[in-house]
PDB file of C-alpha atoms in Angstrom:
ATOM      1  CA  MET U   1      -0.072   0.044   0.066  1.00 79.00           C
ATOM      2  CA  ILE U   2       0.993   3.141  -1.287  1.00 90.00           C
ATOM      3  CA  ASN U   3      -0.254   6.095   0.048  1.00 94.00           C
ATOM      4  CA  LYS U   4      -1.917   5.576   3.720  1.00 96.00           C
ATOM      5  CA  ASN U   5      -4.679   7.884   5.971  1.00 97.00           C
ATOM      6  CA  ILE U   6      -6.292   9.110   2.756  1.00 97.00           C
ATOM      7  CA  PRO U   7      -8.552  11.514   3.833  1.00 98.00           C
ATOM      8  CA  PHE U   8     -12.167  11.072   3.850  1.00 98.00           C
ATOM      9  CA  LYS U   9     -15.665  11.559   6.989  1.00 98.00           C
ATOM     10  CA  ILE U  10     -18.748  10.833   5.518  1.00 98.00           C
ATOM     11  CA  GLY U  11     -20.638  13.356   2.814  1.00 98.00           C
ATOM     12  CA  HIS U  12     -23.868  11.581   2.771  1.00 98.00           C
ATOM     13  CA  VAL U  13     -26.087   8.603   3.115  1.00 98.00           C
ATOM     14  CA  LEU U  14     -29.030   8.135   0.621  1.00 98.00           C
ATOM     15  CA  ILE U  15     -32.408   6.420   2.019  1.00 98.00           C
ATOM     16  CA  GLN U  16     -34.836   4.973  -0.231  1.00 98.00           C
ATOM     17  CA  VAL U  17     -38.742   5.697   0.103  1.00 98.00           C
ATOM     18  CA  ALA U  18     -41.471   4.833  -2.031  1.00 95.00           C
ATOM     19  CA  HIS U  19     -43.000   7.934  -1.588  1.00 95.00           C
ATOM     20  CA  LEU U  20     -41.156  10.746  -0.794  1.00 96.00           C
ATOM     21  CA  GLU U  21     -44.206  13.802   0.322  1.00 96.00           C
ATOM     22  CA  THR U  22     -45.787  10.481   2.486  1.00 97.00           C
ATOM     23  CA  ALA U  23     -41.566   9.674   3.457  1.00 97.00           C
ATOM     24  CA  ILE U  24     -40.879  13.806   4.551  1.00 97.00           C
ATOM     25  CA  ARG U  25     -43.758  14.519   6.524  1.00 97.00           C
ATOM     26  CA  GLN U  26     -42.544  11.304   8.679  1.00 98.00           C
ATOM     27  CA  TYR U  27     -39.559  11.985   8.915  1.00 98.00           C
ATOM     28  CA  ARG U  28     -40.423  15.831  10.206  1.00 97.00           C
ATOM     29  CA  GLN U  29     -43.268  13.536  12.741  1.00 97.00           C
ATOM     30  CA  MET U  30     -39.299  11.957  13.975  1.00 97.00           C
ATOM     31  CA  GLY U  31     -38.221  15.604  15.178  1.00 96.00           C
ATOM     32  CA  PHE U  32     -36.179  16.305  12.001  1.00 97.00           C
ATOM     33  CA  GLN U  33     -35.964  19.131  10.347  1.00 98.00           C
ATOM     34  CA  VAL U  34     -36.448  18.210   5.727  1.00 98.00           C
ATOM     35  CA  VAL U  35     -35.759  20.087   3.540  1.00 96.00           C
ATOM     36  CA  PRO U  36     -36.895  20.069  -0.117  1.00 95.00           C
ATOM     37  CA  GLY U  37     -33.963  18.763  -2.676  1.00 95.00           C
ATOM     38  CA  GLY U  38     -35.156  20.737  -5.220  1.00 93.00           C
ATOM     39  CA  LEU U  39     -37.946  23.496  -6.567  1.00 91.00           C
ATOM     40  CA  PRO U  40     -41.545  22.312  -5.583  1.00 85.00           C
ATOM     41  CA  GLY U  41     -42.972  20.619  -8.178  1.00 82.00           C
ATOM     42  CA  LYS U  42     -39.589  19.062  -9.735  1.00 82.00           C
ATOM     43  CA  THR U  43     -37.986  16.864  -7.429  1.00 88.00           C
ATOM     44  CA  HIS U  44     -37.449  13.725  -6.521  1.00 92.00           C
ATOM     45  CA  ASN U  45     -35.271  13.865  -3.213  1.00 97.00           C
ATOM     46  CA  ALA U  46     -34.915  16.286   0.440  1.00 98.00           C
ATOM     47  CA  LEU U  47     -31.626  16.760   2.999  1.00 98.00           C
ATOM     48  CA  ILE U  48     -31.871  16.154   6.149  1.00 98.00           C
ATOM     49  CA  TYR U  49     -28.435  18.781   6.874  1.00 98.00           C
ATOM     50  CA  LEU U  50     -26.836  18.289   9.945  1.00 98.00           C
ATOM     51  CA  LYS U  51     -24.668  19.897  12.038  1.00 96.00           C
ATOM     52  CA  ASN U  52     -21.321  18.436  11.048  1.00 94.00           C
ATOM     53  CA  GLY U  53     -21.791  18.295   8.083  1.00 95.00           C
ATOM     54  CA  ALA U  54     -23.055  15.331   6.539  1.00 98.00           C
ATOM     55  CA  PHE U  55     -26.860  14.887   5.750  1.00 98.00           C
ATOM     56  CA  LEU U  56     -29.158  12.248   4.867  1.00 98.00           C
ATOM     57  CA  GLU U  57     -31.072  11.655   1.216  1.00 98.00           C
ATOM     58  CA  LEU U  58     -34.077  10.793   0.924  1.00 98.00           C
ATOM     59  CA  PHE U  59     -35.295   9.694  -2.363  1.00 97.00           C
ATOM     60  CA  CYS U  60     -38.119   8.472  -4.617  1.00 96.00           C
ATOM     61  CA  THR U  61     -37.785   6.764  -7.699  1.00 95.00           C
ATOM     62  CA  ASN U  62     -41.217   5.212  -7.726  1.00 92.00           C
ATOM     63  CA  HIS U  63     -42.722   6.642 -11.365  1.00 90.00           C
ATOM     64  CA  GLY U  64     -45.362   3.543 -11.202  1.00 91.00           C
ATOM     65  CA  ARG U  65     -44.689   0.086 -13.351  1.00 92.00           C
ATOM     66  CA  PHE U  66     -43.992   1.849 -17.275  1.00 93.00           C
ATOM     67  CA  VAL U  67     -41.642   4.101 -16.676  1.00 93.00           C
ATOM     68  CA  ASN U  68     -40.183   1.889 -13.427  1.00 94.00           C
ATOM     69  CA  ALA U  69     -39.863  -0.859 -16.045  1.00 94.00           C
ATOM     70  CA  LEU U  70     -38.559   1.659 -18.893  1.00 94.00           C
ATOM     71  CA  LEU U  71     -35.173   3.104 -16.084  1.00 94.00           C
ATOM     72  CA  GLU U  72     -34.989  -1.105 -15.443  1.00 95.00           C
ATOM     73  CA  PHE U  73     -34.127  -1.503 -19.157  1.00 95.00           C
ATOM     74  CA  MET U  74     -32.067   1.950 -19.696  1.00 95.00           C
ATOM     75  CA  VAL U  75     -29.460   0.279 -16.864  1.00 96.00           C
ATOM     76  CA  LYS U  76     -29.419  -2.906 -17.925  1.00 94.00           C
ATOM     77  CA  MET U  77     -28.416  -1.018 -22.229  1.00 95.00           C
ATOM     78  CA  ILE U  78     -25.731   1.145 -20.161  1.00 95.00           C
ATOM     79  CA  GLY U  79     -24.573  -2.598 -18.625  1.00 94.00           C
ATOM     80  CA  LEU U  80     -23.750  -3.080 -22.231  1.00 93.00           C
ATOM     81  CA  SER U  81     -20.985  -0.391 -22.007  1.00 93.00           C
ATOM     82  CA  ASP U  82     -20.608   0.787 -18.429  1.00 93.00           C
ATOM     83  CA  GLY U  83     -20.532  -2.091 -15.313  1.00 93.00           C
ATOM     84  CA  SER U  84     -20.029  -0.749 -12.404  1.00 93.00           C
ATOM     85  CA  TYR U  85     -22.189   2.756 -14.117  1.00 94.00           C
ATOM     86  CA  SER U  86     -25.203   0.371 -14.281  1.00 95.00           C
ATOM     87  CA  SER U  87     -24.289  -1.547 -11.290  1.00 95.00           C
ATOM     88  CA  ARG U  88     -24.126   0.839  -9.149  1.00 96.00           C
ATOM     89  CA  LEU U  89     -27.242   3.190 -11.094  1.00 95.00           C
ATOM     90  CA  GLY U  90     -29.092  -0.056 -10.285  1.00 96.00           C
ATOM     91  CA  LEU U  91     -29.172   0.750  -5.957  1.00 96.00           C
ATOM     92  CA  TYR U  92     -31.261   3.235  -7.023  1.00 96.00           C
ATOM     93  CA  LEU U  93     -33.699   1.468  -8.864  1.00 96.00           C
ATOM     94  CA  PRO U  94     -37.340   0.633  -7.201  1.00 93.00           C
ATOM     95  CA  ARG U  95     -37.307  -1.555  -4.108  1.00 92.00           C
ATOM     96  CA  GLN U  96     -38.180  -0.956  -0.093  1.00 92.00           C
ATOM     97  CA  GLU U  97     -37.308   1.302   1.212  1.00 96.00           C
ATOM     98  CA  GLY U  98     -33.711   1.628   3.698  1.00 97.00           C
ATOM     99  CA  LEU U  99     -30.028   2.560   2.881  1.00 98.00           C
ATOM    100  CA  ARG U 100     -28.968   2.574  -0.668  1.00 98.00           C
ATOM    101  CA  ASP U 101     -25.337   3.927  -0.571  1.00 98.00           C
ATOM    102  CA  TYR U 102     -23.341   6.391   1.385  1.00 98.00           C
ATOM    103  CA  ALA U 103     -20.773   9.322  -0.809  1.00 98.00           C
ATOM    104  CA  LEU U 104     -17.612   9.970   0.798  1.00 98.00           C
ATOM    105  CA  ASP U 105     -16.012  13.433   0.752  1.00 98.00           C
ATOM    106  CA  SER U 106     -12.394  14.493   0.994  1.00 98.00           C
ATOM    107  CA  VAL U 107     -10.730  15.901   3.459  1.00 97.00           C
ATOM    108  CA  PRO U 108     -10.932  19.003   2.397  1.00 96.00           C
ATOM    109  CA  LEU U 109     -13.369  18.908  -0.424  1.00 95.00           C
ATOM    110  CA  THR U 110     -10.539  20.532  -2.231  1.00 95.00           C
ATOM    111  CA  ARG U 111      -8.344  17.073  -2.215  1.00 97.00           C
ATOM    112  CA  TYR U 112     -10.801  15.061  -4.458  1.00 98.00           C
ATOM    113  CA  GLN U 113      -8.972  14.949  -7.253  1.00 97.00           C
ATOM    114  CA  GLU U 114      -5.353  14.595  -4.797  1.00 97.00           C
ATOM    115  CA  ASN U 115      -7.040  11.443  -3.260  1.00 98.00           C
ATOM    116  CA  ILE U 116      -8.768   9.357  -6.623  1.00 98.00           C
ATOM    117  CA  GLU U 117      -5.019   9.939  -7.010  1.00 97.00           C
ATOM    118  CA  LYS U 118      -3.250   7.670  -4.835  1.00 98.00           C
ATOM    119  CA  ILE U 119      -6.586   5.865  -4.120  1.00 98.00           C
ATOM    120  CA  LEU U 120      -5.031   4.397  -7.568  1.00 97.00           C
ATOM    121  CA  ALA U 121      -1.639   4.369  -6.657  1.00 97.00           C
ATOM    122  CA  ASN U 122      -3.274   2.157  -4.149  1.00 97.00           C
ATOM    123  CA  GLY U 123      -4.459  -0.628  -6.140  1.00 97.00           C
ATOM    124  CA  LEU U 124      -8.027  -0.418  -6.886  1.00 97.00           C
ATOM    125  CA  ASN U 125      -9.617   0.781  -9.813  1.00 96.00           C
ATOM    126  CA  ILE U 126     -11.876   3.838  -8.914  1.00 96.00           C
ATOM    127  CA  SER U 127     -13.690   5.042 -12.326  1.00 96.00           C
ATOM    128  CA  LYS U 128     -13.754   8.156 -14.689  1.00 94.00           C
ATOM    129  CA  SER U 129     -15.357  11.250 -12.773  1.00 96.00           C
ATOM    130  CA  HIS U 130     -18.777  12.160 -13.804  1.00 95.00           C
ATOM    131  CA  PRO U 131     -19.840  15.923 -14.198  1.00 97.00           C
ATOM    132  CA  LYS U 132     -23.707  16.282 -11.885  1.00 97.00           C
ATOM    133  CA  SER U 133     -25.780  19.318 -11.711  1.00 96.00           C
ATOM    134  CA  ARG U 134     -29.065  20.143  -9.460  1.00 95.00           C
ATOM    135  CA  VAL U 135     -31.093  22.672  -8.919  1.00 95.00           C
ATOM    136  CA  GLU U 136     -31.947  23.016  -5.199  1.00 94.00           C
ATOM    137  CA  HIS U 137     -34.909  24.505  -3.385  1.00 92.00           C
ATOM    138  CA  HIS U 138     -33.323  29.170  -3.592  1.00 92.00           C
ATOM    139  CA  GLY U 139     -33.156  28.211  -7.782  1.00 94.00           C
ATOM    140  CA  ILE U 140     -29.712  27.986  -7.662  1.00 95.00           C
ATOM    141  CA  ARG U 141     -28.408  25.194 -10.026  1.00 97.00           C
ATOM    142  CA  LEU U 142     -25.339  23.335  -7.992  1.00 97.00           C
ATOM    143  CA  LYS U 143     -22.074  21.566 -10.138  1.00 98.00           C
ATOM    144  CA  TRP U 144     -19.976  18.873  -8.503  1.00 98.00           C
ATOM    145  CA  THR U 145     -18.201  15.815  -9.707  1.00 98.00           C
ATOM    146  CA  LEU U 146     -17.727  11.684  -8.990  1.00 97.00           C
ATOM    147  CA  CYS U 147     -16.817   8.980  -9.525  1.00 98.00           C
ATOM    148  CA  TRP U 148     -17.075   5.165  -7.543  1.00 97.00           C
ATOM    149  CA  PRO U 149     -15.185   1.947  -7.227  1.00 97.00           C
ATOM    150  CA  GLU U 150     -16.216  -0.893  -9.455  1.00 95.00           C
ATOM    151  CA  SER U 151     -17.781  -2.752  -6.074  1.00 96.00           C
ATOM    152  CA  THR U 152     -21.183  -1.380  -5.424  1.00 96.00           C
ATOM    153  CA  SER U 153     -20.281  -2.300  -1.455  1.00 96.00           C
ATOM    154  CA  LEU U 154     -18.328   1.089  -1.308  1.00 98.00           C
ATOM    155  CA  PRO U 155     -19.051   4.531  -0.814  1.00 98.00           C
ATOM    156  CA  PHE U 156     -18.918   6.501  -3.831  1.00 98.00           C
ATOM    157  CA  LEU U 157     -16.977   9.846  -3.760  1.00 98.00           C
ATOM    158  CA  MET U 158     -18.413  13.253  -3.994  1.00 98.00           C
ATOM    159  CA  SER U 159     -16.542  16.722  -5.117  1.00 98.00           C
ATOM    160  CA  GLU U 160     -16.893  19.645  -3.965  1.00 97.00           C
ATOM    161  CA  TYR U 161     -20.504  22.223  -5.069  1.00 97.00           C
ATOM    162  CA  GLN U 162     -20.161  24.828  -7.075  1.00 97.00           C
ATOM    163  CA  PRO U 163     -20.741  27.470  -5.622  1.00 97.00           C
ATOM    164  CA  PRO U 164     -21.163  25.804  -2.096  1.00 95.00           C
ATOM    165  CA  VAL U 165     -24.547  25.188  -0.726  1.00 94.00           C
ATOM    166  CA  LYS U 166     -26.200  27.855   1.362  1.00 91.00           C
ATOM    167  CA  ILE U 167     -27.394  26.550   4.642  1.00 94.00           C
ATOM    168  CA  GLU U 168     -29.399  27.772   7.138  1.00 94.00           C
ATOM    169  CA  GLU U 169     -28.947  27.588  11.149  1.00 96.00           C
ATOM    170  CA  GLN U 170     -33.117  26.221  11.045  1.00 96.00           C
ATOM    171  CA  ASP U 171     -31.656  23.357   8.452  1.00 96.00           C
ATOM    172  CA  ILE U 172     -29.533  22.153  10.893  1.00 97.00           C
ATOM    173  CA  SER U 173     -31.756  22.607  13.989  1.00 96.00           C
ATOM    174  CA  HIS U 174     -33.270  19.108  14.587  1.00 96.00           C
ATOM    175  CA  ALA U 175     -36.353  18.347  17.182  1.00 94.00           C
ATOM    176  CA  ASN U 176     -34.569  14.891  17.537  1.00 95.00           C
ATOM    177  CA  GLY U 177     -30.851  16.477  18.594  1.00 95.00           C
ATOM    178  CA  ALA U 178     -29.700  14.711  15.635  1.00 97.00           C
ATOM    179  CA  LEU U 179     -25.687  16.536  14.788  1.00 97.00           C
ATOM    180  CA  GLY U 180     -24.309  13.761  12.378  1.00 98.00           C
ATOM    181  CA  ILE U 181     -23.286  10.341  11.273  1.00 98.00           C
ATOM    182  CA  HIS U 182     -21.617   8.443  14.935  1.00 98.00           C
ATOM    183  CA  GLU U 183     -21.419   5.270  12.712  1.00 98.00           C
ATOM    184  CA  ILE U 184     -22.527   3.324   9.570  1.00 98.00           C
ATOM    185  CA  GLN U 185     -22.396  -0.893   9.665  1.00 98.00           C
ATOM    186  CA  LEU U 186     -21.929  -2.252   6.392  1.00 98.00           C
ATOM    187  CA  ALA U 187     -22.497  -5.075   6.559  1.00 98.00           C
ATOM    188  CA  THR U 188     -20.302  -7.773   4.118  1.00 98.00           C
ATOM    189  CA  ILE U 189     -20.672 -11.601   2.653  1.00 97.00           C
ATOM    190  CA  ARG U 190     -17.352 -11.262   0.892  1.00 97.00           C
ATOM    191  CA  TRP U 191     -15.178 -10.408   4.391  1.00 98.00           C
ATOM    192  CA  GLU U 192     -11.652 -10.581   2.459  1.00 98.00           C
ATOM    193  CA  GLN U 193     -12.913  -8.923  -0.832  1.00 98.00           C
ATOM    194  CA  THR U 194     -14.655  -5.692   1.148  1.00 98.00           C
ATOM    195  CA  TYR U 195     -12.147  -5.436   3.586  1.00 98.00           C
ATOM    196  CA  ARG U 196      -9.067  -5.696   0.926  1.00 98.00           C
ATOM    197  CA  ASP U 197     -10.971  -2.814  -0.853  1.00 98.00           C
ATOM    198  CA  TYR U 198     -12.062  -0.685   1.461  1.00 98.00           C
ATOM    199  CA  SER U 199      -7.920  -1.111   3.296  1.00 98.00           C
ATOM    200  CA  LEU U 200      -6.892   0.611  -0.710  1.00 98.00           C
ATOM    201  CA  LEU U 201      -9.960   3.019  -0.516  1.00 98.00           C
ATOM    202  CA  LEU U 202      -8.667   4.848   2.742  1.00 98.00           C
ATOM    203  CA  GLY U 203      -5.626   3.081   3.155  1.00 98.00           C
ATOM    204  CA  MET U 204      -5.420   1.968   6.684  1.00 98.00           C
ATOM    205  CA  GLU U 205      -5.397  -1.480   8.150  1.00 97.00           C
ATOM    206  CA  PRO U 206      -7.412  -1.754  10.878  1.00 98.00           C
ATOM    207  CA  PRO U 207      -7.217  -4.421  13.518  1.00 98.00           C
ATOM    208  CA  ILE U 208      -9.542  -7.402  12.557  1.00 98.00           C
ATOM    209  CA  ILE U 209     -12.247  -8.671  15.658  1.00 98.00           C
ATOM    210  CA  CYS U 210     -13.416 -12.625  14.819  1.00 97.00           C
ATOM    211  CA  GLY U 211     -16.512 -12.674  17.292  1.00 93.00           C
ATOM    212  CA  GLN U 212     -18.807 -15.645  17.885  1.00 92.00           C
ATOM    213  CA  THR U 213     -20.592 -15.009  14.060  1.00 91.00           C
ATOM    214  CA  GLY U 214     -17.666 -13.108  12.508  1.00 96.00           C
ATOM    215  CA  ARG U 215     -15.588 -10.747  11.696  1.00 98.00           C
ATOM    216  CA  SER U 216     -15.741  -6.982  12.274  1.00 98.00           C
ATOM    217  CA  CYS U 217     -13.634  -3.788  12.537  1.00 98.00           C
ATOM    218  CA  LEU U 218     -13.433  -0.337  12.867  1.00 98.00           C
ATOM    219  CA  PHE U 219     -12.118   1.576   9.874  1.00 98.00           C
ATOM    220  CA  PRO U 220     -11.507   5.275  11.740  1.00 98.00           C
ATOM    221  CA  ILE U 221     -12.604   8.931   9.258  1.00 98.00           C
ATOM    222  CA  GLN U 222     -12.860  12.679  10.330  1.00 97.00           C
ATOM    223  CA  GLY U 223     -15.604  12.169  12.867  1.00 96.00           C
ATOM    224  CA  ALA U 224     -16.956   8.352  12.228  1.00 98.00           C
ATOM    225  CA  SER U 225     -16.000   4.858  11.785  1.00 98.00           C
ATOM    226  CA  ILE U 226     -17.152   2.134   9.466  1.00 98.00           C
ATOM    227  CA  HIS U 227     -17.977  -1.047  11.176  1.00 98.00           C
ATOM    228  CA  LEU U 228     -17.289  -3.811   8.577  1.00 98.00           C
ATOM    229  CA  ILE U 229     -19.203  -6.391  10.048  1.00 98.00           C
ATOM    230  CA  GLU U 230     -19.131  -9.950   8.661  1.00 98.00           C
ATOM    231  CA  LYS U 231     -22.875 -11.540   7.719  1.00 97.00           C
ATOM    232  CA  GLN U 232     -24.100 -13.588   5.391  1.00 95.00           C
ATOM    233  CA  LYS U 233     -25.493 -10.773   2.890  1.00 95.00           C
ATOM    234  CA  ASP U 234     -23.948  -7.138   1.258  1.00 96.00           C
ATOM    235  CA  ASP U 235     -25.548  -4.744   2.811  1.00 96.00           C
ATOM    236  CA  ILE U 236     -26.062  -0.454   5.056  1.00 98.00           C
ATOM    237  CA  GLU U 237     -27.528  -2.231   7.404  1.00 97.00           C
ATOM    238  CA  ARG U 238     -27.389   0.868   9.912  1.00 98.00           C
ATOM    239  CA  ILE U 239     -25.963   3.966  10.272  1.00 98.00           C
ATOM    240  CA  VAL U 240     -25.966   5.457  13.959  1.00 98.00           C
ATOM    241  CA  LEU U 241     -26.629   9.556  14.382  1.00 98.00           C
ATOM    242  CA  SER U 242     -24.820  11.454  17.351  1.00 97.00           C
ATOM    243  CA  CYS U 243     -27.549  13.540  19.584  1.00 96.00           C
ATOM    244  CA  ASP U 244     -27.973  16.097  22.153  1.00 93.00           C
ATOM    245  CA  ARG U 245     -28.207  14.694  25.134  1.00 86.00           C
ATOM    246  CA  GLN U 246     -30.490  17.818  26.390  1.00 83.00           C
ATOM    247  CA  SER U 247     -32.839  17.143  23.121  1.00 77.00           C
ATOM    248  CA  GLU U 248     -33.287  13.037  23.961  1.00 68.00           C
ATOM    249  CA  LYS U 249     -36.822  13.841  26.740  1.00 63.00           C
ATOM    250  CA  ALA U 250     -37.258  17.460  25.367  1.00 64.00           C
ATOM    251  CA  GLY U 251     -40.693  15.933  23.387  1.00 72.00           C
ATOM    252  CA  THR U 252     -42.174  13.022  22.141  1.00 83.00           C
ATOM    253  CA  TYR U 253     -41.510  11.559  18.413  1.00 92.00           C
ATOM    254  CA  ALA U 254     -42.859   8.760  15.760  1.00 94.00           C
ATOM    255  CA  SER U 255     -39.640   6.277  15.294  1.00 94.00           C
ATOM    256  CA  VAL U 256     -37.350   6.263  13.458  1.00 97.00           C
ATOM    257  CA  PRO U 257     -36.584   3.624  11.461  1.00 97.00           C
ATOM    258  CA  SER U 258     -34.604   0.141  12.079  1.00 97.00           C
ATOM    259  CA  PHE U 259     -31.530   0.838  10.006  1.00 98.00           C
ATOM    260  CA  ILE U 260     -31.273   4.031  12.077  1.00 98.00           C
ATOM    261  CA  SER U 261     -29.915   4.538  15.416  1.00 97.00           C
ATOM    262  CA  LEU U 262     -30.104   8.003  17.237  1.00 96.00           C
ATOM    263  CA  ASN U 263     -27.311   8.011  20.410  1.00 95.00           C
ATOM    264  CA  TYR U 264     -27.272  10.167  23.051  1.00 92.00           C
TER     265      TYR U 264
END
């Protein structure tokens, strides 16, 4: 391994929902402040900004049987020329609600390209950078680039937004006290391969704990940990959010989904 301790932090986690407006209402009942991802009537996502700079993205790709079938066909066609892109897009096709993907941001964000070069030098294949854009809820067009490893067990990598996203204080103030992402828990059935890939991605080889049900380890990154757990599946199992203790008994809110834990 040539490059060690490549600096990253969790940028955002994508949560698939069946109906966006219903999910926005439900997450607000859980005590989250939810911001539309785009202009009214034109958005397919909503955002939960956190004080530590990360955010949760609620997204919906369920547009009815015909459109869903068309989306699936398009993803298959993309796979004829770009298998890794098709596999990544396949994560977002309509299915049951839950955690689908997550992004790592470079620290600082301006080191995006430098970090990619370090990962490539470590021997992990990364796609070329793809330019993206969207119009946020203030009407400002944001631009960024992203890339991804071949394995969908690994996160994709994000550049900085241009211009920087404007986030109001009220957007990061959550009644349930949520402050940031403390840990993301990942299940893998391919322990050796996934551990190796994460080691090359992050430039570290943390100690492995051998338990009765399998192996596990913690990859420490800025402000959080990636908890890799050996299981009979490949999945993002849970995110743990750090919360303000004073908010624990400040009100009664709806229960969060089983894939979210609030750590007071």
